[in-house]
Short mmCIF file of C-alpha atoms and ligand atoms in Angstrom, two decimals:
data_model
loop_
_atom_site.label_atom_id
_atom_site.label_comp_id
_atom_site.label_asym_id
_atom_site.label_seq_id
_atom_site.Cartn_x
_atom_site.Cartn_y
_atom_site.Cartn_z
CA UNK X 1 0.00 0.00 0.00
CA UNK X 2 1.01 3.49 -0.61
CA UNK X 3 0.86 6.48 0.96
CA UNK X 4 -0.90 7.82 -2.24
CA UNK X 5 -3.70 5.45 -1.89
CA UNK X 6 -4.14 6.68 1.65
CA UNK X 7 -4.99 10.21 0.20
CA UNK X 8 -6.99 9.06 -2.58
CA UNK X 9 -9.64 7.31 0.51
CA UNK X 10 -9.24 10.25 2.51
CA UNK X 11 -9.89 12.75 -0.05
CA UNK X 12 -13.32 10.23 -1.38
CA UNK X 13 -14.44 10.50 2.36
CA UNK X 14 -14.05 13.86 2.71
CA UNK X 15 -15.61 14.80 -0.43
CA UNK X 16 -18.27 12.45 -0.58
CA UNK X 17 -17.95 11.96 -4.35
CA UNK X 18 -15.51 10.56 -6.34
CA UNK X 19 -15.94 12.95 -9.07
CA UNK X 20 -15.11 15.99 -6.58
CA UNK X 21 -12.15 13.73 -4.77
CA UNK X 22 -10.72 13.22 -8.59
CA UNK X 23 -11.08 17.13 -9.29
CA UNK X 24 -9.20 17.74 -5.95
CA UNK X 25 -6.84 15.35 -6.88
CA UNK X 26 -6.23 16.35 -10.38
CA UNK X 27 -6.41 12.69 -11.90
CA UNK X 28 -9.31 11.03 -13.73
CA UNK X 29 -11.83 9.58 -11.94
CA UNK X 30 -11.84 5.75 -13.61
CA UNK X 31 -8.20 5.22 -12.44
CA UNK X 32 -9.35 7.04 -8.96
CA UNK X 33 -12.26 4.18 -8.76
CA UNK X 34 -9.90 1.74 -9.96
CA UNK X 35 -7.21 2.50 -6.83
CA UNK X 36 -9.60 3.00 -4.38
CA UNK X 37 -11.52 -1.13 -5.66
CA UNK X 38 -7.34 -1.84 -5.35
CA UNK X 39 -7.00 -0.81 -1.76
CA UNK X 40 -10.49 -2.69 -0.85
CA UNK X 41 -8.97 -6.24 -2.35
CA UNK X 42 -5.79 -5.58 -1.11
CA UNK X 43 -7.57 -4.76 2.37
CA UNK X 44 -10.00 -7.45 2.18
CA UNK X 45 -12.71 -5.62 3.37
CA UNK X 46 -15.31 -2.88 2.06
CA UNK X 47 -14.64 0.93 2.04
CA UNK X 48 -17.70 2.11 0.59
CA UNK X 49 -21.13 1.19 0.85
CA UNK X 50 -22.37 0.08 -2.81
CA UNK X 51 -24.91 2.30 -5.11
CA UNK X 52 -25.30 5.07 -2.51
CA UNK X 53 -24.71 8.80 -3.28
CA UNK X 54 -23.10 10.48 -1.98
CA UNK X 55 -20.61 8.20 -1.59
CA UNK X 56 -20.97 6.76 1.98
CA UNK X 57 -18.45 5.14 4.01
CA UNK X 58 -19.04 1.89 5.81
CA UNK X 59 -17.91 1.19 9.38
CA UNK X 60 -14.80 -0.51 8.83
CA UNK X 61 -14.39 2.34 6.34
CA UNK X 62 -14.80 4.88 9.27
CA UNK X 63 -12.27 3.01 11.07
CA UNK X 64 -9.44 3.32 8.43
CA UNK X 65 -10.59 6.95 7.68
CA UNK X 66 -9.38 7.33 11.16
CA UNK X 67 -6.25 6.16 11.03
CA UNK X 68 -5.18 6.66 7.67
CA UNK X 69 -5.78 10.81 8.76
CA UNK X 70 -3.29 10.18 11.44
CA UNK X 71 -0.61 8.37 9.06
CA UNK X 72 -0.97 11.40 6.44
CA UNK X 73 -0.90 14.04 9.67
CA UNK X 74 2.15 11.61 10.91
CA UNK X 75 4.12 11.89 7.66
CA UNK X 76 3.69 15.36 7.12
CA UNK X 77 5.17 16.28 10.29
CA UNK X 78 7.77 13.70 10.05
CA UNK X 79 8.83 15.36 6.93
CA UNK X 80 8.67 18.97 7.92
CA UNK X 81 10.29 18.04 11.11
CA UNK X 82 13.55 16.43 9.51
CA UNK X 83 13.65 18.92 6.72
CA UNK X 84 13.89 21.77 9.31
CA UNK X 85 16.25 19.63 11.54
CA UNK X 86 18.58 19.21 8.32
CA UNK X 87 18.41 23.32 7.45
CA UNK X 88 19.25 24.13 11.05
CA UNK X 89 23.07 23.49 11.31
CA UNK X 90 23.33 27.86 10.78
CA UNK X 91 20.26 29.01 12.57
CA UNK X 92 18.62 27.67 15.45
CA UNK X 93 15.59 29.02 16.86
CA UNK X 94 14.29 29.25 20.30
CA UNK X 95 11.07 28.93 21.69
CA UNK X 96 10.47 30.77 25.04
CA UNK X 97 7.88 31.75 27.50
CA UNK X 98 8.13 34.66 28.60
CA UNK X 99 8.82 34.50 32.78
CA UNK X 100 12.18 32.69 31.61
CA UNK X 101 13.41 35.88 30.59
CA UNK X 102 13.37 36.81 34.28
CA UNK X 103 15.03 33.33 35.03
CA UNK X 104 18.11 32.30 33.75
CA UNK X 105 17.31 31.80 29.90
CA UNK X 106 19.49 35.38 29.04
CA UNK X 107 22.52 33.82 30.77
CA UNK X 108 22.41 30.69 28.75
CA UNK X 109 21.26 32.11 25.19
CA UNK X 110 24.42 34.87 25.97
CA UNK X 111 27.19 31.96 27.04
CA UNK X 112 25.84 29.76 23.62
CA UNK X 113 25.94 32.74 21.19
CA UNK X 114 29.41 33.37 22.65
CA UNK X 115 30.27 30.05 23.04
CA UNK X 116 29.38 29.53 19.01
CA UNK X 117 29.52 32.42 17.15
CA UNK X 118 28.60 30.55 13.83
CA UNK X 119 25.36 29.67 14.53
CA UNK X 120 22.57 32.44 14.99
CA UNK X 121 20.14 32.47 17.39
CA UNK X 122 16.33 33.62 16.99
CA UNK X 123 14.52 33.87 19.68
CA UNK X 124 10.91 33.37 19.51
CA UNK X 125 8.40 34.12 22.28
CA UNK X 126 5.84 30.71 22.24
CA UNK X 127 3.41 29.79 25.11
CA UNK X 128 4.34 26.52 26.07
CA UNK X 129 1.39 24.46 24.52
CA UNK X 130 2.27 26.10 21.27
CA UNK X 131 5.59 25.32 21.49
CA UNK X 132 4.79 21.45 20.38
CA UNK X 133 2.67 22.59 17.44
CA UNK X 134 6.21 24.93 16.60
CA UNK X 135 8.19 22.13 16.91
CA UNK X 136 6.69 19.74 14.70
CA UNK X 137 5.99 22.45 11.64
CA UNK X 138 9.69 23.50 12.16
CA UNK X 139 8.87 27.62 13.34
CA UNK X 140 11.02 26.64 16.43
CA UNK X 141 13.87 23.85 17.27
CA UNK X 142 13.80 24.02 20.81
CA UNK X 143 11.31 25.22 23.37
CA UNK X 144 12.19 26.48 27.34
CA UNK X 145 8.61 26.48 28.78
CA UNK X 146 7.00 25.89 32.56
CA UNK X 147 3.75 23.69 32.31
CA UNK X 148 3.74 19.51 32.39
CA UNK X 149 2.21 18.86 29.07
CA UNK X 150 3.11 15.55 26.71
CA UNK X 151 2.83 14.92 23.07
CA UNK X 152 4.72 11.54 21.02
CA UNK X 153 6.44 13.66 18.55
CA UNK X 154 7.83 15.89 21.23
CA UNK X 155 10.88 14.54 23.71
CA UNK X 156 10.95 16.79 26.90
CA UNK X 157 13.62 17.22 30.20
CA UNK X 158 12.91 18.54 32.93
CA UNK X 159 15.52 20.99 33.96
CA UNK X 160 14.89 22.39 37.36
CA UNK X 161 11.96 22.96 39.65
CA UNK X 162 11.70 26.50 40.31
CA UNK X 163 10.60 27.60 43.83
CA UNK X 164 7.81 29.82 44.10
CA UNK X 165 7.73 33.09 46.37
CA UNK X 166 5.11 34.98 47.49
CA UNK X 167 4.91 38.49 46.45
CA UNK X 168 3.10 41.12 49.40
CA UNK X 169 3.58 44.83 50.08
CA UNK X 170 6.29 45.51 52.51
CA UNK X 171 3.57 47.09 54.74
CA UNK X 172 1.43 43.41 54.70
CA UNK X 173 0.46 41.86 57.94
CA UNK X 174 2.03 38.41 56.44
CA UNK X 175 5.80 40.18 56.75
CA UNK X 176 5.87 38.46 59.65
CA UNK X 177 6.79 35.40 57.70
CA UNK X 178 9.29 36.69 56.01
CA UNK X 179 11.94 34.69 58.06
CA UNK X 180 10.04 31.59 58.25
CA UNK X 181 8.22 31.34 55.36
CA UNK X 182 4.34 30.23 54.94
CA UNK X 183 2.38 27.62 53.41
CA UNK X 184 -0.15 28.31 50.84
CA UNK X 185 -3.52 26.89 53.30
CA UNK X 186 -2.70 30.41 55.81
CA UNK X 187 -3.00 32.88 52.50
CA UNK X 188 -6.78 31.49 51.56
CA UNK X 189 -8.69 34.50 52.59
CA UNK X 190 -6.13 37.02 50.95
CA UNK X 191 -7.11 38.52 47.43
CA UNK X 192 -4.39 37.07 45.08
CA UNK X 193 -4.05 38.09 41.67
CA UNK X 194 -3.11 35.06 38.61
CA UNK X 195 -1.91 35.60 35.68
CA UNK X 196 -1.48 35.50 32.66
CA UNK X 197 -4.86 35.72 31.04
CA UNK X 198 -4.35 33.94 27.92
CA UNK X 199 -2.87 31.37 26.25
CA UNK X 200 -4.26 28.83 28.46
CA UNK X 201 -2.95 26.70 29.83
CA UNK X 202 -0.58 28.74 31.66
CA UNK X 203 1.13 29.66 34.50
CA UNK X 204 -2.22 30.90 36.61
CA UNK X 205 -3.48 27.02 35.70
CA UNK X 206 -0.71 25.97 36.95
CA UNK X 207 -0.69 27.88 40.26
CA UNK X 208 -4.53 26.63 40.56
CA UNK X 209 -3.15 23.14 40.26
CA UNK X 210 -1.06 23.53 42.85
CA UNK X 211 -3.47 24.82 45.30
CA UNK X 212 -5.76 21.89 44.00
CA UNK X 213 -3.24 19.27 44.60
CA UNK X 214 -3.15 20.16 48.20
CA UNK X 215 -6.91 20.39 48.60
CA UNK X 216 -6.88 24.39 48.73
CA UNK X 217 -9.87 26.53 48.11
CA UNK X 218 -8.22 30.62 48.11
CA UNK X 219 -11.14 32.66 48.75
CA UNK X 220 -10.43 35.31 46.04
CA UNK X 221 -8.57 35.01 42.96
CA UNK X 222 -8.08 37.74 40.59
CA UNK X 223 -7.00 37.29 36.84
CA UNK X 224 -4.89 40.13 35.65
CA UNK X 225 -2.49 40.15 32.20
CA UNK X 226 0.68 39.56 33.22
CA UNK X 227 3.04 39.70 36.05
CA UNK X 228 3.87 43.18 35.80
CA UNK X 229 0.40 44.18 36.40
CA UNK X 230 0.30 41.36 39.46
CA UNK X 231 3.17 43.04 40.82
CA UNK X 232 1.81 46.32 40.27
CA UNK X 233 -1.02 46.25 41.85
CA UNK X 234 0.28 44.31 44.79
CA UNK X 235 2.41 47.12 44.96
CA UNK X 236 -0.16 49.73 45.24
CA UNK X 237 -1.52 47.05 48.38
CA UNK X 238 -4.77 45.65 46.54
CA UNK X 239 -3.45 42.05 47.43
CA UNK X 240 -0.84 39.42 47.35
CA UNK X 241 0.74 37.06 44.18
CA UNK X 242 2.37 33.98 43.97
CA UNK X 243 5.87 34.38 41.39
CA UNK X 244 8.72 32.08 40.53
CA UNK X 245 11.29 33.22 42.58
CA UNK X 246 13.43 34.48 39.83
CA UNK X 247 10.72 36.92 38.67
CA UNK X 248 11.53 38.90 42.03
CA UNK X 249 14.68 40.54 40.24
CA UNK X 250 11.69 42.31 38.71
CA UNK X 251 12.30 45.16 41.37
CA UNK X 252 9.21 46.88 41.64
CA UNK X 253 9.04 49.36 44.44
CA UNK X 254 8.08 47.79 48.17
CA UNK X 255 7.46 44.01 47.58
CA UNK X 256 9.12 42.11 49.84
CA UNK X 257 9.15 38.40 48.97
CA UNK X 258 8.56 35.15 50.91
CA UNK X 259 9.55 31.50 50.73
CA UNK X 260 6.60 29.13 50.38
CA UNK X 261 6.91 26.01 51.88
CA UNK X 262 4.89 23.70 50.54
CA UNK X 263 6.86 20.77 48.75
CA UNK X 264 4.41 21.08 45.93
CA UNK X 265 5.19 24.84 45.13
CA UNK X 266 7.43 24.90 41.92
CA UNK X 267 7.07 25.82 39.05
CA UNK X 268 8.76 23.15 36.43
CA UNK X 269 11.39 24.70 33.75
CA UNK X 270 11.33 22.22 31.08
CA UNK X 271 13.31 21.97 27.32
CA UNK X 272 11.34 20.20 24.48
CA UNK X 273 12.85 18.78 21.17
CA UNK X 274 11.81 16.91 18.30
CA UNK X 275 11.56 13.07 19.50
CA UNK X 276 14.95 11.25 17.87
CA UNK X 277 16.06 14.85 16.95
CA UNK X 278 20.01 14.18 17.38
CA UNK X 279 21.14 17.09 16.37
CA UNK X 280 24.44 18.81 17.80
CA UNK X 281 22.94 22.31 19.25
CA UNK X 282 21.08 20.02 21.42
CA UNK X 283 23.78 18.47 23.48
CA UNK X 284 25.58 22.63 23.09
CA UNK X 285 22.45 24.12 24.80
CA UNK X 286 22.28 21.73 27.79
CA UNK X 287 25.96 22.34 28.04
CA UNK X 288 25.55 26.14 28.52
CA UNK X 289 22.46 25.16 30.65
CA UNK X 290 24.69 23.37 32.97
CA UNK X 291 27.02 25.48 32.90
CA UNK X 292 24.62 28.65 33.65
CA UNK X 293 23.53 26.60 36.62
CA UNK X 294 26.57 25.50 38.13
CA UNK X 295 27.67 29.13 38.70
CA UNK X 296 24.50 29.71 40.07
CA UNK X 297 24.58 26.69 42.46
CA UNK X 298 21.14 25.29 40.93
CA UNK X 299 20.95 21.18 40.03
CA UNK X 300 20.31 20.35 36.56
CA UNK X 301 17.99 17.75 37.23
CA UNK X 302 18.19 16.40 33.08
CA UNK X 303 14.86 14.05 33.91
CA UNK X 304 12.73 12.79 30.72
CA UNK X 305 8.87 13.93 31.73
C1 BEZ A 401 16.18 28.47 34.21
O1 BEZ A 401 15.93 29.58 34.66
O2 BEZ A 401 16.39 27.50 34.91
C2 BEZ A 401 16.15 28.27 32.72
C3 BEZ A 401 15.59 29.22 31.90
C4 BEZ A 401 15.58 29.02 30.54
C5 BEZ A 401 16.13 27.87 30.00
C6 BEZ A 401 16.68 26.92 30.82
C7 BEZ A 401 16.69 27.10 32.19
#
């Protein structure tokens, strides 16, 4: 069977008529009728239902419909993947959400543009769910992002778990933690803002999961845009917000910043790369990862999620 015959069912199913699939297809339609009677014997079973128009498709036919979509989908990507994996020996592009900027991403993407002059970097700002779709139509190579999501085209490591702080005016009655730290169950009745708004999912679903996880209902929680406007407003003392603890180089005016201590509090920093991808900026990048981290005292933890 070839892939070619795989497109010719598809395209009758879709179409409904073998005169419009033939059109679509630009060949005739007897040698369309003829390959599609072809893939029945050579599948022993029935495609089609007989003498019905518009064409209709029987259930094993539905079944192979199915799966023949995800073979063409499968291919496709296969194909764009490897042709952007051979083009990318002189340009590699980076996929990045945006909190990493705050993090250590600059670091790294400074030490590997030092570290190899010859290849140029583009850096491309990509939620983290997007990031897979990049990946496999080639608009990015690698993706830094922060939420636990999985796909079978995409390999992922998990690189660190980032702490999270909690962000309050320096006037707040919860400074008196500041030393000790707090868990997330004693800031329930505070007003905390999330964010961002959009793409979901994102790093307010992720903070919700947390409090999930651990059985937590918070009382009030406000969706602003993004972190700036979170930090802004806690700031101006309309409430508290939860940050990766990176994010506090920020510097906005009269935040001070507390530990939380529950376990569960992180935020996962993750890279993702096209499954079987072996090419060599891969093992470069993780280099300059690890070496980023080792001056600042930070694990790599290099775990496949
Ligand atoms: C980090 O802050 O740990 C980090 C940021 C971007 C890429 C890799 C690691």
């Amino acid at each position: 069977m070839e892939l070619r015959h795989l497109r010719y069912f598809v395209t009758v199913v879709e179409e409904q008529s073998i005169t419009k699939a033939a059109e679509k297809l630009c060949i005739a339609q007897p040698p369309l009728s003829r390959q599609i009677q072809k893939l029945e014997q050579e599948l022993g079973i029935l495609l089609f239902e007989r003498g019905t128009r518009p064409v209709k498709v029987t259930e094993a036919g539905k079944f192979f419909y199915e799966h023949a979509v995800q073979i063409l989908t499968h291919t496709a990507q296969a194909t764009s993947m490897a042709q952007r994996i051979s083009a990318v020996n002189k340009i590699v592009r980076i996929g990045y959400v945006s909190s990493l900027l705050y993090a250590l991403l600059p670091q790294i993407i400074y030490m590997f543009r030092h570290r190899y002059p010859d290849i140029d970097v583009e850096l491309i700002e990509c939620g983290t769910r997007d990031q897979i779709e990049a990946l496999k139509t080639g608009k990015i190579d690698l993706g830094f992002g922060r939420l636990r999501l999985t796909d079978p085209s995409i390999k992922r490591l998990l690189l660190r778990k980032e702490r999270l702080k909690l962000a309050i005016h320096k006037n707040h009655h919860l400074t008196e933690y500041y030393e000790s730290g707090i868990y997330l169950s004693q800031i329930l009745d505070e007003a905390i803002f999330s964010y961002p708004t959009t793409p979901k999912p994102n790093f307010a679903t992720a903070v919700q999961s947390i409090f999930t996880e651990l059985g937590l209902v918070p009382k009030k929680m406000i969706e602003v845009r993004e972190i700036h406007m979170a930090l802004g407003l806690v700031s101006s003392g309309e409430g508290i917000c939860l940050i990766p603890e990176t994010a506090s180089d920020i510097g906005m005016k009269n935040l001070v910043y507390i530990p939380i201590l529950d376990l569960e509090a992180y935020s996962p920093i993750s890279l993702s790369v096209r499954n079987m991808d072996q090419s060599s900026y891969i093992p470069k990048i993780l280099d300059c990862i690890q070496a980023v981290f080792k001056d600042e005292n930070i694990n790599m933890l290099h775990e496949d999620i």
